[in-house]
Amino acid sequence: HFSIPDLMAVRRIAIPGAIAQIAAATAIGALLAMSWGWTLPAALSFGLALSVASTVVLLRALEQQRKLDSPEGRIAVGWLIVEDLAMVLALVLLPTFAASLGTAGVATAAASLPLPLAIGATLAKVALFVVVALVVGKRVVPWLLTQVARTGSRELFTLGVLAIALGIAYGSAELFGVSFALGAFFAGVIGLAWLTFRHV
């Protein structure tokens, strides 16, 4: 429902508004959690979880009220897109922050580095993964699924899609050090890249 040009059209409201709302909700949630005796990483995670609205629920509500293409609807969707992108960044960086703060049970390859270097290393790995994912999404995945589709088996095609999605999620977790959940997100991105490729 949304594109980068659409986001840029409402950037003056959506970007600062979403960032301010995320910061305020995260701070309130983190302070509340810390008053319960939670650790800082756990409190920040709780605050971040409270700061995010459901994009799917709001899109459905806007569609039902026929306001998706209104100026207010575009601002609301742009706001949600910024929130979603911020949460992806948070999912990437939270393990690094937790490891740097010495949280029990959390360990990453960058844990022994100073925090700024650890963050830089994490972002560099994710950037590399995004580049690889986009290449795979436009070239390898379409070719694989085309070969499977030629068999004419709907069940085999479904199995192929599941195998590719799980393979990407597991491979990203093992090779790039991101979480399995974030790998699943990138598998979805690759799927979208393939669908876009098919319809261009």
mmCIF file with all atom_site columns, C-alpha atoms in Angstrom:
data_model
loop_
_atom_site.group_PDB
_atom_site.id
_atom_site.type_symbol
_atom_site.label_atom_id
_atom_site.label_alt_id
_atom_site.label_comp_id
_atom_site.label_asym_id
_atom_site.label_entity_id
_atom_site.label_seq_id
_atom_site.pdbx_PDB_ins_code
_atom_site.Cartn_x
_atom_site.Cartn_y
_atom_site.Cartn_z
_atom_site.occupancy
_atom_site.B_iso_or_equiv
_atom_site.pdbx_formal_charge
_atom_site.auth_seq_id
_atom_site.auth_comp_id
_atom_site.auth_asym_id
_atom_site.auth_atom_id
_atom_site.pdbx_PDB_model_num
ATOM 1   C CA . HIS A 1 1   ? 0.000   0.000   0.000   1.00 0.00 ? 1   HIS A CA 1
ATOM 2   C CA . PHE A 1 2   ? 2.960   2.359   0.354   1.00 0.00 ? 2   PHE A CA 1
ATOM 3   C CA . SER A 1 3   ? 6.101   3.388   -1.456  1.00 0.00 ? 3   SER A CA 1
ATOM 4   C CA . ILE A 1 4   ? 9.198   5.446   -0.752  1.00 0.00 ? 4   ILE A CA 1
ATOM 5   C CA . PRO A 1 5   ? 7.873   8.478   -2.745  1.00 0.00 ? 5   PRO A CA 1
ATOM 6   C CA . ASP A 1 6   ? 4.669   8.324   -0.668  1.00 0.00 ? 6   ASP A CA 1
ATOM 7   C CA . LEU A 1 7   ? 6.733   8.328   2.521   1.00 0.00 ? 7   LEU A CA 1
ATOM 8   C CA . MET A 1 8   ? 8.828   11.248  1.297   1.00 0.00 ? 8   MET A CA 1
ATOM 9   C CA . ALA A 1 9   ? 5.637   13.215  0.578   1.00 0.00 ? 9   ALA A CA 1
ATOM 10  C CA . VAL A 1 10  ? 4.625   13.061  4.265   1.00 0.00 ? 10  VAL A CA 1
ATOM 11  C CA . ARG A 1 11  ? 8.130   12.956  5.754   1.00 0.00 ? 11  ARG A CA 1
ATOM 12  C CA . ARG A 1 12  ? 7.856   16.300  7.553   1.00 0.00 ? 12  ARG A CA 1
ATOM 13  C CA . ILE A 1 13  ? 5.070   14.944  9.753   1.00 0.00 ? 13  ILE A CA 1
ATOM 14  C CA . ALA A 1 14  ? 5.520   11.161  9.698   1.00 0.00 ? 14  ALA A CA 1
ATOM 15  C CA . ILE A 1 15  ? 9.256   10.883  10.411  1.00 0.00 ? 15  ILE A CA 1
ATOM 16  C CA . PRO A 1 16  ? 9.645   13.296  13.362  1.00 0.00 ? 16  PRO A CA 1
ATOM 17  C CA . GLY A 1 17  ? 6.221   12.325  14.720  1.00 0.00 ? 17  GLY A CA 1
ATOM 18  C CA . ALA A 1 18  ? 6.970   8.603   14.661  1.00 0.00 ? 18  ALA A CA 1
ATOM 19  C CA . ILE A 1 19  ? 10.434  9.064   16.170  1.00 0.00 ? 19  ILE A CA 1
ATOM 20  C CA . ALA A 1 20  ? 9.088   11.292  18.956  1.00 0.00 ? 20  ALA A CA 1
ATOM 21  C CA . GLN A 1 21  ? 6.268   8.863   19.679  1.00 0.00 ? 21  GLN A CA 1
ATOM 22  C CA . ILE A 1 22  ? 8.636   5.868   19.776  1.00 0.00 ? 22  ILE A CA 1
ATOM 23  C CA . ALA A 1 23  ? 11.042  7.726   22.078  1.00 0.00 ? 23  ALA A CA 1
ATOM 24  C CA . ALA A 1 24  ? 8.279   8.868   24.442  1.00 0.00 ? 24  ALA A CA 1
ATOM 25  C CA . ALA A 1 25  ? 6.518   5.492   24.618  1.00 0.00 ? 25  ALA A CA 1
ATOM 26  C CA . THR A 1 26  ? 9.817   3.634   25.034  1.00 0.00 ? 26  THR A CA 1
ATOM 27  C CA . ALA A 1 27  ? 10.921  5.963   27.830  1.00 0.00 ? 27  ALA A CA 1
ATOM 28  C CA . ILE A 1 28  ? 7.586   5.644   29.675  1.00 0.00 ? 28  ILE A CA 1
ATOM 29  C CA . GLY A 1 29  ? 7.550   1.849   29.291  1.00 0.00 ? 29  GLY A CA 1
ATOM 30  C CA . ALA A 1 30  ? 11.203  1.528   30.326  1.00 0.00 ? 30  ALA A CA 1
ATOM 31  C CA . LEU A 1 31  ? 10.729  3.715   33.408  1.00 0.00 ? 31  LEU A CA 1
ATOM 32  C CA . LEU A 1 32  ? 7.674   1.696   34.393  1.00 0.00 ? 32  LEU A CA 1
ATOM 33  C CA . ALA A 1 33  ? 9.524   -1.602  33.929  1.00 0.00 ? 33  ALA A CA 1
ATOM 34  C CA . MET A 1 34  ? 12.546  -0.352  35.874  1.00 0.00 ? 34  MET A CA 1
ATOM 35  C CA . SER A 1 35  ? 10.238  0.623   38.743  1.00 0.00 ? 35  SER A CA 1
ATOM 36  C CA . TRP A 1 36  ? 9.289   -3.065  38.828  1.00 0.00 ? 36  TRP A CA 1
ATOM 37  C CA . GLY A 1 37  ? 12.958  -3.962  39.202  1.00 0.00 ? 37  GLY A CA 1
ATOM 38  C CA . TRP A 1 38  ? 13.655  -4.996  35.601  1.00 0.00 ? 38  TRP A CA 1
ATOM 39  C CA . THR A 1 39  ? 17.129  -4.635  34.124  1.00 0.00 ? 39  THR A CA 1
ATOM 40  C CA . LEU A 1 40  ? 17.810  -1.826  31.633  1.00 0.00 ? 40  LEU A CA 1
ATOM 41  C CA . PRO A 1 41  ? 17.876  -4.085  28.505  1.00 0.00 ? 41  PRO A CA 1
ATOM 42  C CA . ALA A 1 42  ? 14.631  -5.781  29.566  1.00 0.00 ? 42  ALA A CA 1
ATOM 43  C CA . ALA A 1 43  ? 13.029  -2.413  30.356  1.00 0.00 ? 43  ALA A CA 1
ATOM 44  C CA . LEU A 1 44  ? 14.060  -0.978  26.981  1.00 0.00 ? 44  LEU A CA 1
ATOM 45  C CA . SER A 1 45  ? 12.684  -4.046  25.211  1.00 0.00 ? 45  SER A CA 1
ATOM 46  C CA . PHE A 1 46  ? 9.392   -3.642  27.060  1.00 0.00 ? 46  PHE A CA 1
ATOM 47  C CA . GLY A 1 47  ? 9.237   0.058   26.194  1.00 0.00 ? 47  GLY A CA 1
ATOM 48  C CA . LEU A 1 48  ? 9.970   -0.618  22.526  1.00 0.00 ? 48  LEU A CA 1
ATOM 49  C CA . ALA A 1 49  ? 7.251   -3.273  22.422  1.00 0.00 ? 49  ALA A CA 1
ATOM 50  C CA . LEU A 1 50  ? 4.741   -0.752  23.782  1.00 0.00 ? 50  LEU A CA 1
ATOM 51  C CA . SER A 1 51  ? 5.772   1.935   21.285  1.00 0.00 ? 51  SER A CA 1
ATOM 52  C CA . VAL A 1 52  ? 4.754   0.071   18.140  1.00 0.00 ? 52  VAL A CA 1
ATOM 53  C CA . ALA A 1 53  ? 1.281   0.065   16.611  1.00 0.00 ? 53  ALA A CA 1
ATOM 54  C CA . SER A 1 54  ? -0.008  -2.732  14.406  1.00 0.00 ? 54  SER A CA 1
ATOM 55  C CA . THR A 1 55  ? 0.399   -1.733  10.767  1.00 0.00 ? 55  THR A CA 1
ATOM 56  C CA . VAL A 1 56  ? -1.951  -4.470  9.589   1.00 0.00 ? 56  VAL A CA 1
ATOM 57  C CA . VAL A 1 57  ? -4.748  -3.488  11.997  1.00 0.00 ? 57  VAL A CA 1
ATOM 58  C CA . LEU A 1 58  ? -4.548  0.206   11.096  1.00 0.00 ? 58  LEU A CA 1
ATOM 59  C CA . LEU A 1 59  ? -4.410  -0.503  7.368   1.00 0.00 ? 59  LEU A CA 1
ATOM 60  C CA . ARG A 1 60  ? -7.543  -2.634  7.689   1.00 0.00 ? 60  ARG A CA 1
ATOM 61  C CA . ALA A 1 61  ? -9.309  0.119   9.647   1.00 0.00 ? 61  ALA A CA 1
ATOM 62  C CA . LEU A 1 62  ? -8.322  2.783   7.106   1.00 0.00 ? 62  LEU A CA 1
ATOM 63  C CA . GLU A 1 63  ? -9.499  0.579   4.234   1.00 0.00 ? 63  GLU A CA 1
ATOM 64  C CA . GLN A 1 64  ? -12.859 -0.037  5.910   1.00 0.00 ? 64  GLN A CA 1
ATOM 65  C CA . GLN A 1 65  ? -13.364 3.696   6.412   1.00 0.00 ? 65  GLN A CA 1
ATOM 66  C CA . ARG A 1 66  ? -12.093 4.427   2.892   1.00 0.00 ? 66  ARG A CA 1
ATOM 67  C CA . LYS A 1 67  ? -9.447  6.801   4.230   1.00 0.00 ? 67  LYS A CA 1
ATOM 68  C CA . LEU A 1 68  ? -6.358  4.963   3.008   1.00 0.00 ? 68  LEU A CA 1
ATOM 69  C CA . ASP A 1 69  ? -5.782  7.434   0.156   1.00 0.00 ? 69  ASP A CA 1
ATOM 70  C CA . SER A 1 70  ? -6.740  10.537  2.144   1.00 0.00 ? 70  SER A CA 1
ATOM 71  C CA . PRO A 1 71  ? -4.028  12.939  3.363   1.00 0.00 ? 71  PRO A CA 1
ATOM 72  C CA . GLU A 1 72  ? -4.586  11.755  6.931   1.00 0.00 ? 72  GLU A CA 1
ATOM 73  C CA . GLY A 1 73  ? -4.417  8.130   5.833   1.00 0.00 ? 73  GLY A CA 1
ATOM 74  C CA . ARG A 1 74  ? -1.134  8.660   4.002   1.00 0.00 ? 74  ARG A CA 1
ATOM 75  C CA . ILE A 1 75  ? 0.354   10.368  7.044   1.00 0.00 ? 75  ILE A CA 1
ATOM 76  C CA . ALA A 1 76  ? -0.830  7.537   9.307   1.00 0.00 ? 76  ALA A CA 1
ATOM 77  C CA . VAL A 1 77  ? 0.616   4.858   7.027   1.00 0.00 ? 77  VAL A CA 1
ATOM 78  C CA . GLY A 1 78  ? 3.875   6.803   6.629   1.00 0.00 ? 78  GLY A CA 1
ATOM 79  C CA . TRP A 1 79  ? 4.064   7.057   10.412  1.00 0.00 ? 79  TRP A CA 1
ATOM 80  C CA . LEU A 1 80  ? 3.621   3.280   10.697  1.00 0.00 ? 80  LEU A CA 1
ATOM 81  C CA . ILE A 1 81  ? 6.258   2.597   8.047   1.00 0.00 ? 81  ILE A CA 1
ATOM 82  C CA . VAL A 1 82  ? 8.766   4.673   10.010  1.00 0.00 ? 82  VAL A CA 1
ATOM 83  C CA . GLU A 1 83  ? 7.811   2.740   13.155  1.00 0.00 ? 83  GLU A CA 1
ATOM 84  C CA . ASP A 1 84  ? 8.309   -0.573  11.365  1.00 0.00 ? 84  ASP A CA 1
ATOM 85  C CA . LEU A 1 85  ? 11.735  0.440   10.050  1.00 0.00 ? 85  LEU A CA 1
ATOM 86  C CA . ALA A 1 86  ? 12.743  1.659   13.506  1.00 0.00 ? 86  ALA A CA 1
ATOM 87  C CA . MET A 1 87  ? 11.696  -1.674  15.020  1.00 0.00 ? 87  MET A CA 1
ATOM 88  C CA . VAL A 1 88  ? 13.764  -3.602  12.490  1.00 0.00 ? 88  VAL A CA 1
ATOM 89  C CA . LEU A 1 89  ? 16.750  -1.486  13.499  1.00 0.00 ? 89  LEU A CA 1
ATOM 90  C CA . ALA A 1 90  ? 15.934  -2.104  17.164  1.00 0.00 ? 90  ALA A CA 1
ATOM 91  C CA . LEU A 1 91  ? 15.741  -5.873  16.613  1.00 0.00 ? 91  LEU A CA 1
ATOM 92  C CA . VAL A 1 92  ? 19.175  -5.730  15.022  1.00 0.00 ? 92  VAL A CA 1
ATOM 93  C CA . LEU A 1 93  ? 20.786  -3.608  17.727  1.00 0.00 ? 93  LEU A CA 1
ATOM 94  C CA . LEU A 1 94  ? 19.154  -4.921  20.923  1.00 0.00 ? 94  LEU A CA 1
ATOM 95  C CA . PRO A 1 95  ? 21.305  -8.085  21.137  1.00 0.00 ? 95  PRO A CA 1
ATOM 96  C CA . THR A 1 96  ? 24.438  -5.970  20.653  1.00 0.00 ? 96  THR A CA 1
ATOM 97  C CA . PHE A 1 97  ? 23.392  -3.548  23.384  1.00 0.00 ? 97  PHE A CA 1
ATOM 98  C CA . ALA A 1 98  ? 22.451  -6.404  25.710  1.00 0.00 ? 98  ALA A CA 1
ATOM 99  C CA . ALA A 1 99  ? 25.767  -8.183  25.144  1.00 0.00 ? 99  ALA A CA 1
ATOM 100 C CA . SER A 1 100 ? 27.740  -4.973  25.656  1.00 0.00 ? 100 SER A CA 1
ATOM 101 C CA . LEU A 1 101 ? 25.891  -4.359  28.928  1.00 0.00 ? 101 LEU A CA 1
ATOM 102 C CA . GLY A 1 102 ? 26.809  -7.861  30.069  1.00 0.00 ? 102 GLY A CA 1
ATOM 103 C CA . THR A 1 103 ? 23.284  -9.243  30.174  1.00 0.00 ? 103 THR A CA 1
ATOM 104 C CA . ALA A 1 104 ? 23.291  -12.877 31.291  1.00 0.00 ? 104 ALA A CA 1
ATOM 105 C CA . GLY A 1 105 ? 22.602  -15.368 28.535  1.00 0.00 ? 105 GLY A CA 1
ATOM 106 C CA . VAL A 1 106 ? 23.276  -12.905 25.720  1.00 0.00 ? 106 VAL A CA 1
ATOM 107 C CA . ALA A 1 107 ? 26.416  -13.282 23.647  1.00 0.00 ? 107 ALA A CA 1
ATOM 108 C CA . THR A 1 108 ? 27.344  -11.985 20.218  1.00 0.00 ? 108 THR A CA 1
ATOM 109 C CA . ALA A 1 109 ? 30.526  -11.989 18.187  1.00 0.00 ? 109 ALA A CA 1
ATOM 110 C CA . ALA A 1 110 ? 30.796  -8.233  18.715  1.00 0.00 ? 110 ALA A CA 1
ATOM 111 C CA . ALA A 1 111 ? 30.340  -8.434  22.495  1.00 0.00 ? 111 ALA A CA 1
ATOM 112 C CA . SER A 1 112 ? 34.071  -7.989  23.166  1.00 0.00 ? 112 SER A CA 1
ATOM 113 C CA . LEU A 1 113 ? 34.221  -4.754  21.111  1.00 0.00 ? 113 LEU A CA 1
ATOM 114 C CA . PRO A 1 114 ? 33.509  -1.251  22.442  1.00 0.00 ? 114 PRO A CA 1
ATOM 115 C CA . LEU A 1 115 ? 29.840  -0.371  22.005  1.00 0.00 ? 115 LEU A CA 1
ATOM 116 C CA . PRO A 1 116 ? 30.265  2.027   19.005  1.00 0.00 ? 116 PRO A CA 1
ATOM 117 C CA . LEU A 1 117 ? 32.403  -0.536  17.148  1.00 0.00 ? 117 LEU A CA 1
ATOM 118 C CA . ALA A 1 118 ? 29.976  -3.333  18.031  1.00 0.00 ? 118 ALA A CA 1
ATOM 119 C CA . ILE A 1 119 ? 27.064  -1.308  16.657  1.00 0.00 ? 119 ILE A CA 1
ATOM 120 C CA . GLY A 1 120 ? 29.026  -0.488  13.500  1.00 0.00 ? 120 GLY A CA 1
ATOM 121 C CA . ALA A 1 121 ? 29.974  -4.141  12.962  1.00 0.00 ? 121 ALA A CA 1
ATOM 122 C CA . THR A 1 122 ? 26.364  -5.235  13.457  1.00 0.00 ? 122 THR A CA 1
ATOM 123 C CA . LEU A 1 123 ? 25.009  -2.653  11.014  1.00 0.00 ? 123 LEU A CA 1
ATOM 124 C CA . ALA A 1 124 ? 27.689  -3.538  8.452   1.00 0.00 ? 124 ALA A CA 1
ATOM 125 C CA . LYS A 1 125 ? 26.734  -7.239  8.611   1.00 0.00 ? 125 LYS A CA 1
ATOM 126 C CA . VAL A 1 126 ? 23.062  -6.422  8.217   1.00 0.00 ? 126 VAL A CA 1
ATOM 127 C CA . ALA A 1 127 ? 23.791  -4.091  5.277   1.00 0.00 ? 127 ALA A CA 1
ATOM 128 C CA . LEU A 1 128 ? 25.754  -6.880  3.600   1.00 0.00 ? 128 LEU A CA 1
ATOM 129 C CA . PHE A 1 129 ? 22.906  -9.289  4.231   1.00 0.00 ? 129 PHE A CA 1
ATOM 130 C CA . VAL A 1 130 ? 20.377  -6.863  2.710   1.00 0.00 ? 130 VAL A CA 1
ATOM 131 C CA . VAL A 1 131 ? 22.493  -6.581  -0.444  1.00 0.00 ? 131 VAL A CA 1
ATOM 132 C CA . VAL A 1 132 ? 22.778  -10.376 -0.691  1.00 0.00 ? 132 VAL A CA 1
ATOM 133 C CA . ALA A 1 133 ? 19.057  -10.752 0.024   1.00 0.00 ? 133 ALA A CA 1
ATOM 134 C CA . LEU A 1 134 ? 18.080  -8.352  -2.738  1.00 0.00 ? 134 LEU A CA 1
ATOM 135 C CA . VAL A 1 135 ? 20.321  -10.139 -5.250  1.00 0.00 ? 135 VAL A CA 1
ATOM 136 C CA . VAL A 1 136 ? 18.952  -13.529 -4.196  1.00 0.00 ? 136 VAL A CA 1
ATOM 137 C CA . GLY A 1 137 ? 15.404  -12.163 -4.208  1.00 0.00 ? 137 GLY A CA 1
ATOM 138 C CA . LYS A 1 138 ? 15.654  -10.936 -7.793  1.00 0.00 ? 138 LYS A CA 1
ATOM 139 C CA . ARG A 1 139 ? 17.701  -13.742 -9.330  1.00 0.00 ? 139 ARG A CA 1
ATOM 140 C CA . VAL A 1 140 ? 17.946  -16.993 -7.388  1.00 0.00 ? 140 VAL A CA 1
ATOM 141 C CA . VAL A 1 141 ? 14.477  -17.249 -5.831  1.00 0.00 ? 141 VAL A CA 1
ATOM 142 C CA . PRO A 1 142 ? 12.577  -16.590 -9.089  1.00 0.00 ? 142 PRO A CA 1
ATOM 143 C CA . TRP A 1 143 ? 14.668  -19.202 -10.898 1.00 0.00 ? 143 TRP A CA 1
ATOM 144 C CA . LEU A 1 144 ? 14.147  -21.813 -8.154  1.00 0.00 ? 144 LEU A CA 1
ATOM 145 C CA . LEU A 1 145 ? 10.409  -21.239 -7.906  1.00 0.00 ? 145 LEU A CA 1
ATOM 146 C CA . THR A 1 146 ? 10.044  -21.274 -11.685 1.00 0.00 ? 146 THR A CA 1
ATOM 147 C CA . GLN A 1 147 ? 11.686  -24.702 -11.783 1.00 0.00 ? 147 GLN A CA 1
ATOM 148 C CA . VAL A 1 148 ? 9.364   -25.966 -9.034  1.00 0.00 ? 148 VAL A CA 1
ATOM 149 C CA . ALA A 1 149 ? 6.286   -24.458 -10.716 1.00 0.00 ? 149 ALA A CA 1
ATOM 150 C CA . ARG A 1 150 ? 7.093   -26.352 -13.911 1.00 0.00 ? 150 ARG A CA 1
ATOM 151 C CA . THR A 1 151 ? 6.365   -29.610 -12.086 1.00 0.00 ? 151 THR A CA 1
ATOM 152 C CA . GLY A 1 152 ? 2.717   -28.553 -11.854 1.00 0.00 ? 152 GLY A CA 1
ATOM 153 C CA . SER A 1 153 ? 2.472   -29.637 -8.208  1.00 0.00 ? 153 SER A CA 1
ATOM 154 C CA . ARG A 1 154 ? 0.836   -27.080 -5.913  1.00 0.00 ? 154 ARG A CA 1
ATOM 155 C CA . GLU A 1 155 ? 2.022   -29.003 -2.838  1.00 0.00 ? 155 GLU A CA 1
ATOM 156 C CA . LEU A 1 156 ? 5.629   -29.071 -4.050  1.00 0.00 ? 156 LEU A CA 1
ATOM 157 C CA . PHE A 1 157 ? 5.472   -25.340 -4.785  1.00 0.00 ? 157 PHE A CA 1
ATOM 158 C CA . THR A 1 158 ? 4.209   -24.614 -1.246  1.00 0.00 ? 158 THR A CA 1
ATOM 159 C CA . LEU A 1 159 ? 6.930   -26.820 0.194   1.00 0.00 ? 159 LEU A CA 1
ATOM 160 C CA . GLY A 1 160 ? 9.524   -25.020 -1.928  1.00 0.00 ? 160 GLY A CA 1
ATOM 161 C CA . VAL A 1 161 ? 8.393   -21.604 -0.673  1.00 0.00 ? 161 VAL A CA 1
ATOM 162 C CA . LEU A 1 162 ? 8.536   -22.811 2.950   1.00 0.00 ? 162 LEU A CA 1
ATOM 163 C CA . ALA A 1 163 ? 11.960  -24.375 2.448   1.00 0.00 ? 163 ALA A CA 1
ATOM 164 C CA . ILE A 1 164 ? 13.344  -21.169 0.919   1.00 0.00 ? 164 ILE A CA 1
ATOM 165 C CA . ALA A 1 165 ? 11.872  -18.985 3.690   1.00 0.00 ? 165 ALA A CA 1
ATOM 166 C CA . LEU A 1 166 ? 13.174  -21.204 6.503   1.00 0.00 ? 166 LEU A CA 1
ATOM 167 C CA . GLY A 1 167 ? 16.520  -21.630 4.745   1.00 0.00 ? 167 GLY A CA 1
ATOM 168 C CA . ILE A 1 168 ? 17.003  -17.885 4.446   1.00 0.00 ? 168 ILE A CA 1
ATOM 169 C CA . ALA A 1 169 ? 16.011  -17.333 8.086   1.00 0.00 ? 169 ALA A CA 1
ATOM 170 C CA . TYR A 1 170 ? 18.358  -20.063 9.346   1.00 0.00 ? 170 TYR A CA 1
ATOM 171 C CA . GLY A 1 171 ? 21.189  -19.086 6.994   1.00 0.00 ? 171 GLY A CA 1
ATOM 172 C CA . SER A 1 172 ? 21.038  -15.448 8.040   1.00 0.00 ? 172 SER A CA 1
ATOM 173 C CA . ALA A 1 173 ? 21.088  -16.420 11.713  1.00 0.00 ? 173 ALA A CA 1
ATOM 174 C CA . GLU A 1 174 ? 24.137  -18.633 11.229  1.00 0.00 ? 174 GLU A CA 1
ATOM 175 C CA . LEU A 1 175 ? 26.156  -16.622 8.704   1.00 0.00 ? 175 LEU A CA 1
ATOM 176 C CA . PHE A 1 176 ? 25.335  -13.038 9.634   1.00 0.00 ? 176 PHE A CA 1
ATOM 177 C CA . GLY A 1 177 ? 24.650  -13.364 13.350  1.00 0.00 ? 177 GLY A CA 1
ATOM 178 C CA . VAL A 1 178 ? 21.145  -11.886 13.210  1.00 0.00 ? 178 VAL A CA 1
ATOM 179 C CA . SER A 1 179 ? 18.243  -13.422 15.091  1.00 0.00 ? 179 SER A CA 1
ATOM 180 C CA . PHE A 1 180 ? 16.097  -16.131 13.505  1.00 0.00 ? 180 PHE A CA 1
ATOM 181 C CA . ALA A 1 181 ? 13.100  -13.760 13.713  1.00 0.00 ? 181 ALA A CA 1
ATOM 182 C CA . LEU A 1 182 ? 14.978  -11.056 11.803  1.00 0.00 ? 182 LEU A CA 1
ATOM 183 C CA . GLY A 1 183 ? 16.062  -13.665 9.262   1.00 0.00 ? 183 GLY A CA 1
ATOM 184 C CA . ALA A 1 184 ? 12.397  -14.543 8.780   1.00 0.00 ? 184 ALA A CA 1
ATOM 185 C CA . PHE A 1 185 ? 11.675  -10.852 8.201   1.00 0.00 ? 185 PHE A CA 1
ATOM 186 C CA . PHE A 1 186 ? 14.336  -10.708 5.486   1.00 0.00 ? 186 PHE A CA 1
ATOM 187 C CA . ALA A 1 187 ? 12.889  -13.871 3.965   1.00 0.00 ? 187 ALA A CA 1
ATOM 188 C CA . GLY A 1 188 ? 9.664   -11.899 3.637   1.00 0.00 ? 188 GLY A CA 1
ATOM 189 C CA . VAL A 1 189 ? 11.571  -9.023  2.042   1.00 0.00 ? 189 VAL A CA 1
ATOM 190 C CA . ILE A 1 190 ? 13.044  -11.432 -0.490  1.00 0.00 ? 190 ILE A CA 1
ATOM 191 C CA . GLY A 1 191 ? 9.545   -12.748 -1.199  1.00 0.00 ? 191 GLY A CA 1
ATOM 192 C CA . LEU A 1 192 ? 8.342   -9.188  -1.825  1.00 0.00 ? 192 LEU A CA 1
ATOM 193 C CA . ALA A 1 193 ? 11.316  -8.553  -4.094  1.00 0.00 ? 193 ALA A CA 1
ATOM 194 C CA . TRP A 1 194 ? 10.359  -11.645 -6.082  1.00 0.00 ? 194 TRP A CA 1
ATOM 195 C CA . LEU A 1 195 ? 6.711   -10.586 -6.351  1.00 0.00 ? 195 LEU A CA 1
ATOM 196 C CA . THR A 1 196 ? 7.786   -7.122  -7.477  1.00 0.00 ? 196 THR A CA 1
ATOM 197 C CA . PHE A 1 197 ? 10.107  -8.709  -10.044 1.00 0.00 ? 197 PHE A CA 1
ATOM 198 C CA . ARG A 1 198 ? 7.252   -10.864 -11.346 1.00 0.00 ? 198 ARG A CA 1
ATOM 199 C CA . HIS A 1 199 ? 4.905   -7.893  -11.792 1.00 0.00 ? 199 HIS A CA 1
ATOM 200 C CA . VAL A 1 200 ? 7.387   -5.455  -13.357 1.00 0.00 ? 200 VAL A CA 1
#
